[in-house]
PDB file of C-alpha atoms in Angstrom:
ATOM      1  CA  MET A   1      99.950  20.585 -17.390  1.00  0.00           C
ATOM      2  CA  PRO A   2      97.640  19.953 -20.500  1.00  0.00           C
ATOM      3  CA  VAL A   3      96.094  22.327 -22.310  1.00  0.00           C
ATOM      4  CA  LEU A   4      92.305  22.587 -23.646  1.00  0.00           C
ATOM      5  CA  ASN A   5      91.800  25.666 -25.377  1.00  0.00           C
ATOM      6  CA  ILE A   6      88.326  26.320 -27.099  1.00  0.00           C
ATOM      7  CA  HIS A   7      86.834  29.317 -29.298  1.00  0.00           C
ATOM      8  CA  SER A   8      83.478  29.056 -30.473  1.00  0.00           C
ATOM      9  CA  ARG A   9      80.937  31.080 -32.592  1.00  0.00           C
ATOM     10  CA  VAL A  10      77.352  30.427 -33.491  1.00  0.00           C
ATOM     11  CA  LEU A  11      77.251  31.354 -37.318  1.00  0.00           C
ATOM     12  CA  PRO A  12      73.570  32.050 -38.795  1.00  0.00           C
ATOM     13  CA  VAL A  13      73.690  29.470 -41.529  1.00  0.00           C
ATOM     14  CA  SER A  14      73.611  26.060 -42.084  1.00  0.00           C
ATOM     15  CA  CYS A  15      76.146  23.412 -41.038  1.00  0.00           C
ATOM     16  CA  ASP A  16      76.939  22.994 -44.923  1.00  0.00           C
ATOM     17  CA  ALA A  17      77.393  26.453 -45.327  1.00  0.00           C
ATOM     18  CA  ALA A  18      79.513  26.711 -42.412  1.00  0.00           C
ATOM     19  CA  GLY A  19      81.347  23.625 -43.318  1.00  0.00           C
ATOM     20  CA  ASP A  20      82.378  24.871 -46.903  1.00  0.00           C
ATOM     21  CA  LEU A  21      84.589  27.384 -44.645  1.00  0.00           C
ATOM     22  CA  LEU A  22      86.672  24.299 -43.427  1.00  0.00           C
ATOM     23  CA  ASP A  23      86.998  23.011 -46.639  1.00  0.00           C
ATOM     24  CA  GLY A  24      88.488  26.262 -48.197  1.00  0.00           C
ATOM     25  CA  LEU A  25      90.850  26.468 -45.536  1.00  0.00           C
ATOM     26  CA  ALA A  26      94.633  27.243 -46.933  1.00  0.00           C
ATOM     27  CA  GLY A  27      93.191  27.100 -50.335  1.00  0.00           C
ATOM     28  CA  PRO A  28      93.120  30.161 -52.792  1.00  0.00           C
ATOM     29  CA  HIS A  29      89.702  31.480 -51.756  1.00  0.00           C
ATOM     30  CA  ASP A  30      89.898  30.810 -48.019  1.00  0.00           C
ATOM     31  CA  LYS A  31      87.409  33.203 -46.262  1.00  0.00           C
ATOM     32  CA  LEU A  32      88.042  31.877 -42.803  1.00  0.00           C
ATOM     33  CA  TRP A  33      91.764  32.232 -41.977  1.00  0.00           C
ATOM     34  CA  ALA A  34      92.990  35.537 -40.701  1.00  0.00           C
ATOM     35  CA  ALA A  35      95.691  36.597 -43.130  1.00  0.00           C
ATOM     36  CA  PRO A  36      97.085  39.007 -44.032  1.00  0.00           C
ATOM     37  CA  GLN A  37      96.882  40.236 -40.403  1.00  0.00           C
ATOM     38  CA  TRP A  38      98.420  36.748 -39.414  1.00  0.00           C
ATOM     39  CA  PRO A  39     100.691  34.423 -41.037  1.00  0.00           C
ATOM     40  CA  ALA A  40      98.724  32.724 -43.761  1.00  0.00           C
ATOM     41  CA  MET A  41      97.937  28.953 -43.329  1.00  0.00           C
ATOM     42  CA  ARG A  42      99.498  27.079 -45.996  1.00  0.00           C
ATOM     43  CA  LEU A  43      99.124  23.257 -47.036  1.00  0.00           C
ATOM     44  CA  ASP A  44     100.982  21.226 -49.585  1.00  0.00           C
ATOM     45  CA  ARG A  45      97.780  20.370 -50.922  1.00  0.00           C
ATOM     46  CA  PRO A  46      93.950  20.944 -50.391  1.00  0.00           C
ATOM     47  CA  VAL A  47      92.605  19.944 -47.038  1.00  0.00           C
ATOM     48  CA  ALA A  48      92.764  16.114 -46.616  1.00  0.00           C
ATOM     49  CA  VAL A  49      94.262  13.498 -44.382  1.00  0.00           C
ATOM     50  CA  GLY A  50      98.180  13.576 -45.079  1.00  0.00           C
ATOM     51  CA  ALA A  51      98.119  17.272 -45.855  1.00  0.00           C
ATOM     52  CA  ALA A  52     101.030  19.095 -44.277  1.00  0.00           C
ATOM     53  CA  GLY A  53     101.936  22.624 -43.583  1.00  0.00           C
ATOM     54  CA  GLY A  54     101.321  25.528 -41.075  1.00  0.00           C
ATOM     55  CA  HIS A  55     101.310  29.190 -40.369  1.00  0.00           C
ATOM     56  CA  GLY A  56     104.134  30.981 -38.916  1.00  0.00           C
ATOM     57  CA  PRO A  57     106.390  28.595 -36.930  1.00  0.00           C
ATOM     58  CA  ILE A  58     103.559  26.069 -36.172  1.00  0.00           C
ATOM     59  CA  ARG A  59     103.617  23.064 -38.363  1.00  0.00           C
ATOM     60  CA  TYR A  60     101.061  20.640 -38.399  1.00  0.00           C
ATOM     61  CA  THR A  61      99.900  17.650 -40.735  1.00  0.00           C
ATOM     62  CA  VAL A  62      95.931  16.861 -41.154  1.00  0.00           C
ATOM     63  CA  THR A  63      95.504  14.036 -39.275  1.00  0.00           C
ATOM     64  CA  GLY A  64      91.544  13.481 -39.624  1.00  0.00           C
ATOM     65  CA  TYR A  65      89.021  15.060 -41.740  1.00  0.00           C
ATOM     66  CA  GLN A  66      85.478  14.747 -42.770  1.00  0.00           C
ATOM     67  CA  PRO A  67      84.486  17.300 -45.547  1.00  0.00           C
ATOM     68  CA  ARG A  68      82.064  19.970 -44.024  1.00  0.00           C
ATOM     69  CA  ARG A  69      82.098  19.047 -40.708  1.00  0.00           C
ATOM     70  CA  TRP A  70      85.567  18.486 -38.972  1.00  0.00           C
ATOM     71  CA  VAL A  71      89.548  18.821 -39.584  1.00  0.00           C
ATOM     72  CA  ARG A  72      92.185  17.857 -37.236  1.00  0.00           C
ATOM     73  CA  PHE A  73      95.896  18.969 -37.491  1.00  0.00           C
ATOM     74  CA  GLY A  74      98.389  17.200 -35.503  1.00  0.00           C
ATOM     75  CA  PHE A  75     101.377  19.393 -34.230  1.00  0.00           C
ATOM     76  CA  THR A  76     104.752  18.458 -35.792  1.00  0.00           C
ATOM     77  CA  ALA A  77     106.443  21.867 -34.606  1.00  0.00           C
ATOM     78  CA  PRO A  78     107.660  23.724 -32.655  1.00  0.00           C
ATOM     79  CA  ALA A  79     109.379  21.136 -30.365  1.00  0.00           C
ATOM     80  CA  GLY A  80     107.243  20.499 -27.319  1.00  0.00           C
ATOM     81  CA  PHE A  81     103.783  20.749 -28.944  1.00  0.00           C
ATOM     82  CA  ASP A  82     102.356  17.468 -28.523  1.00  0.00           C
ATOM     83  CA  GLY A  83      98.881  17.374 -29.318  1.00  0.00           C
ATOM     84  CA  PHE A  84      96.431  18.829 -32.388  1.00  0.00           C
ATOM     85  CA  HIS A  85      94.285  21.531 -33.132  1.00  0.00           C
ATOM     86  CA  GLU A  86      91.086  21.090 -34.820  1.00  0.00           C
ATOM     87  CA  PHE A  87      87.907  22.815 -36.528  1.00  0.00           C
ATOM     88  CA  THR A  88      84.253  21.390 -36.218  1.00  0.00           C
ATOM     89  CA  VAL A  89      80.969  22.432 -37.405  1.00  0.00           C
ATOM     90  CA  GLU A  90      77.852  21.117 -35.614  1.00  0.00           C
ATOM     91  CA  PRO A  91      74.041  22.170 -35.690  1.00  0.00           C
ATOM     92  CA  VAL A  92      72.977  24.509 -32.835  1.00  0.00           C
ATOM     93  CA  GLU A  93      70.125  23.125 -30.761  1.00  0.00           C
ATOM     94  CA  GLN A  94      66.812  25.108 -30.610  1.00  0.00           C
ATOM     95  CA  GLN A  95      68.370  27.091 -33.970  1.00  0.00           C
ATOM     96  CA  PRO A  96      67.952  24.490 -36.902  1.00  0.00           C
ATOM     97  CA  ALA A  97      69.130  27.370 -39.195  1.00  0.00           C
ATOM     98  CA  CYS A  98      72.473  27.857 -37.180  1.00  0.00           C
ATOM     99  CA  ALA A  99      75.702  26.462 -36.699  1.00  0.00           C
ATOM    100  CA  ARG A 100      78.591  26.319 -34.332  1.00  0.00           C
ATOM    101  CA  LEU A 101      82.028  26.851 -35.616  1.00  0.00           C
ATOM    102  CA  THR A 102      84.557  25.644 -32.835  1.00  0.00           C
ATOM    103  CA  HIS A 103      88.133  25.451 -32.652  1.00  0.00           C
ATOM    104  CA  ARG A 104      90.329  23.653 -30.032  1.00  0.00           C
ATOM    105  CA  VAL A 105      93.802  23.092 -29.254  1.00  0.00           C
ATOM    106  CA  VAL A 106      94.550  19.959 -27.028  1.00  0.00           C
ATOM    107  CA  LEU A 107      98.229  20.128 -26.119  1.00  0.00           C
ATOM    108  CA  ARG A 108     100.538  18.569 -23.489  1.00  0.00           C
ATOM    109  CA  PRO A 109     103.557  21.042 -23.575  1.00  0.00           C
ATOM    110  CA  ARG A 110     107.123  19.491 -22.815  1.00  0.00           C
ATOM    111  CA  GLY A 111     110.241  21.108 -22.780  1.00  0.00           C
ATOM    112  CA  PRO A 112     110.482  24.791 -23.864  1.00  0.00           C
ATOM    113  CA  ALA A 113     106.530  24.647 -24.941  1.00  0.00           C
ATOM    114  CA  ARG A 114     106.114  24.675 -21.053  1.00  0.00           C
ATOM    115  CA  LEU A 115     107.030  28.161 -21.088  1.00  0.00           C
ATOM    116  CA  THR A 116     106.396  29.610 -24.854  1.00  0.00           C
ATOM    117  CA  TRP A 117     102.725  28.127 -24.735  1.00  0.00           C
ATOM    118  CA  PRO A 118     101.703  30.293 -21.545  1.00  0.00           C
ATOM    119  CA  LEU A 119     103.854  33.235 -21.948  1.00  0.00           C
ATOM    120  CA  ALA A 120     103.357  33.682 -25.988  1.00  0.00           C
ATOM    121  CA  PHE A 121     101.735  31.127 -28.163  1.00  0.00           C
ATOM    122  CA  ARG A 122      98.494  31.254 -25.986  1.00  0.00           C
ATOM    123  CA  TRP A 123      97.882  35.003 -26.410  1.00  0.00           C
ATOM    124  CA  LEU A 124      98.850  35.056 -30.097  1.00  0.00           C
ATOM    125  CA  HIS A 125      96.356  31.911 -30.644  1.00  0.00           C
ATOM    126  CA  ASP A 126      93.566  33.603 -28.698  1.00  0.00           C
ATOM    127  CA  ALA A 127      93.885  36.604 -30.821  1.00  0.00           C
ATOM    128  CA  LEU A 128      94.103  34.932 -34.097  1.00  0.00           C
ATOM    129  CA  LEU A 129      91.271  32.795 -33.408  1.00  0.00           C
ATOM    130  CA  GLU A 130      88.839  35.638 -32.613  1.00  0.00           C
ATOM    131  CA  ASP A 131      89.819  37.269 -35.936  1.00  0.00           C
ATOM    132  CA  VAL A 132      89.423  33.792 -37.787  1.00  0.00           C
ATOM    133  CA  LEU A 133      85.742  33.678 -36.057  1.00  0.00           C
ATOM    134  CA  ASP A 134      85.050  36.981 -37.079  1.00  0.00           C
ATOM    135  CA  ASN A 135      85.993  36.364 -40.452  1.00  0.00           C
ATOM    136  CA  ALA A 136      83.567  33.439 -40.286  1.00  0.00           C
ATOM    137  CA  GLU A 137      80.680  35.660 -39.378  1.00  0.00           C
ATOM    138  CA  ARG A 138      81.868  38.118 -42.333  1.00  0.00           C
ATOM    139  CA  ALA A 139      81.833  35.232 -44.899  1.00  0.00           C
ATOM    140  CA  VAL A 140      78.296  34.052 -44.203  1.00  0.00           C
ATOM    141  CA  SER A 141      76.286  36.938 -42.803  1.00  0.00           C
ATOM    142  CA  ALA A 142      77.385  40.756 -41.874  1.00  0.00           C
ATOM    143  CA  ALA A 143      80.342  42.085 -39.797  1.00  0.00           C
ATOM    144  CA  PRO A 144      80.569  41.062 -36.240  1.00  0.00           C
ATOM    145  CA  ALA A 145      78.906  42.886 -33.747  1.00  0.00           C
ATOM    146  CA  ARG A 146      81.664  42.989 -31.367  1.00  0.00           C
ATOM    147  CA  PRO A 147      84.772  42.457 -33.597  1.00  0.00           C
ATOM    148  CA  ALA A 148      87.920  40.974 -31.933  1.00  0.00           C
ATOM    149  CA  ARG A 149      90.544  43.777 -30.294  1.00  0.00           C
ATOM    150  CA  TRP A 150      94.120  43.167 -29.580  1.00  0.00           C
ATOM    151  CA  GLY A 151      95.028  43.915 -26.052  1.00  0.00           C
ATOM    152  CA  PRO A 152      98.425  45.486 -25.324  1.00  0.00           C
ATOM    153  CA  TYR A 153     100.358  42.242 -24.586  1.00  0.00           C
ATOM    154  CA  VAL A 154      99.418  40.901 -27.995  1.00  0.00           C
ATOM    155  CA  ARG A 155     100.222  43.979 -29.832  1.00  0.00           C
ATOM    156  CA  ALA A 156     103.684  43.924 -28.057  1.00  0.00           C
ATOM    157  CA  LEU A 157     104.069  40.237 -28.723  1.00  0.00           C
ATOM    158  CA  ARG A 158     103.281  40.802 -32.652  1.00  0.00           C
ATOM    159  CA  HIS A 159     105.845  43.789 -32.576  1.00  0.00           C
ATOM    160  CA  TRP A 160     108.688  41.325 -30.995  1.00  0.00           C
ATOM    161  CA  MET A 161     107.697  38.668 -33.639  1.00  0.00           C
ATOM    162  CA  ARG A 162     108.194  41.191 -36.342  1.00  0.00           C
ATOM    163  CA  ARG A 163     111.438  42.122 -35.368  1.00  0.00           C
ATOM    164  CA  THR A 164     112.381  38.556 -34.632  1.00  0.00           C
ATOM    165  CA  ILE A 165     111.530  37.575 -38.556  1.00  0.00           C
ATOM    166  CA  VAL A 166     113.515  40.380 -39.755  1.00  0.00           C
ATOM    167  CA  VAL A 167     116.603  39.286 -37.390  1.00  0.00           C
ATOM    168  CA  ALA A 168     116.263  35.761 -37.581  1.00  0.00           C
ATOM    169  CA  GLY A 169     114.765  35.744 -41.420  1.00  0.00           C
ATOM    170  CA  PRO A 170     111.433  34.130 -42.158  1.00  0.00           C
ATOM    171  CA  THR A 171     112.762  30.804 -43.255  1.00  0.00           C
ATOM    172  CA  GLN A 172     114.547  30.334 -40.367  1.00  0.00           C
ATOM    173  CA  LEU A 173     111.357  31.128 -37.864  1.00  0.00           C
ATOM    174  CA  ARG A 174     108.968  29.220 -40.454  1.00  0.00           C
ATOM    175  CA  THR A 175     110.973  26.060 -39.900  1.00  0.00           C
ATOM    176  CA  GLY A 176     111.486  26.653 -36.167  1.00  0.00           C
ATOM    177  CA  VAL A 177     115.208  26.766 -36.681  1.00  0.00           C
ATOM    178  CA  GLY A 178     117.852  29.671 -36.279  1.00  0.00           C
ATOM    179  CA  GLY A 179     119.158  31.656 -33.559  1.00  0.00           C
TER     180      GLY A 179
END
């Protein structure tokens, strides 16, 4: 079954100011990504079509990019993650001084991903993205009025992932290899 997962936040700044957050992804002064509480987003070069990298066991390549407006990452791992994730910045109707930052995952899970997405990755992804959007708010204005909180299932998954990284080793987990 196809997956469409969307997280969005209205920011009290222009599209250009919100777009600066996209352009800084995985860079030395990244204000958007939720590291260190989550695995850092790393790319082999600044955001541009062809840049490759990922975060934790998730690997991808930049397949589309419009500075300050849109960046799309095509999944390359884990196995069965057929699709992409992307960030967009758009103006907000009726609020000319505001921008909407949206993250979408469009995924057609196959093989093991038919189980790993709904049982683990979806929950971790949702928590990560709410933390990312909280960072966006902090970067352009004040702290979010209602910061994201991890539920017990996310905390349990994160605990299990930490144990797996120690047992399997970070290189094996990062590349999707090991066992």
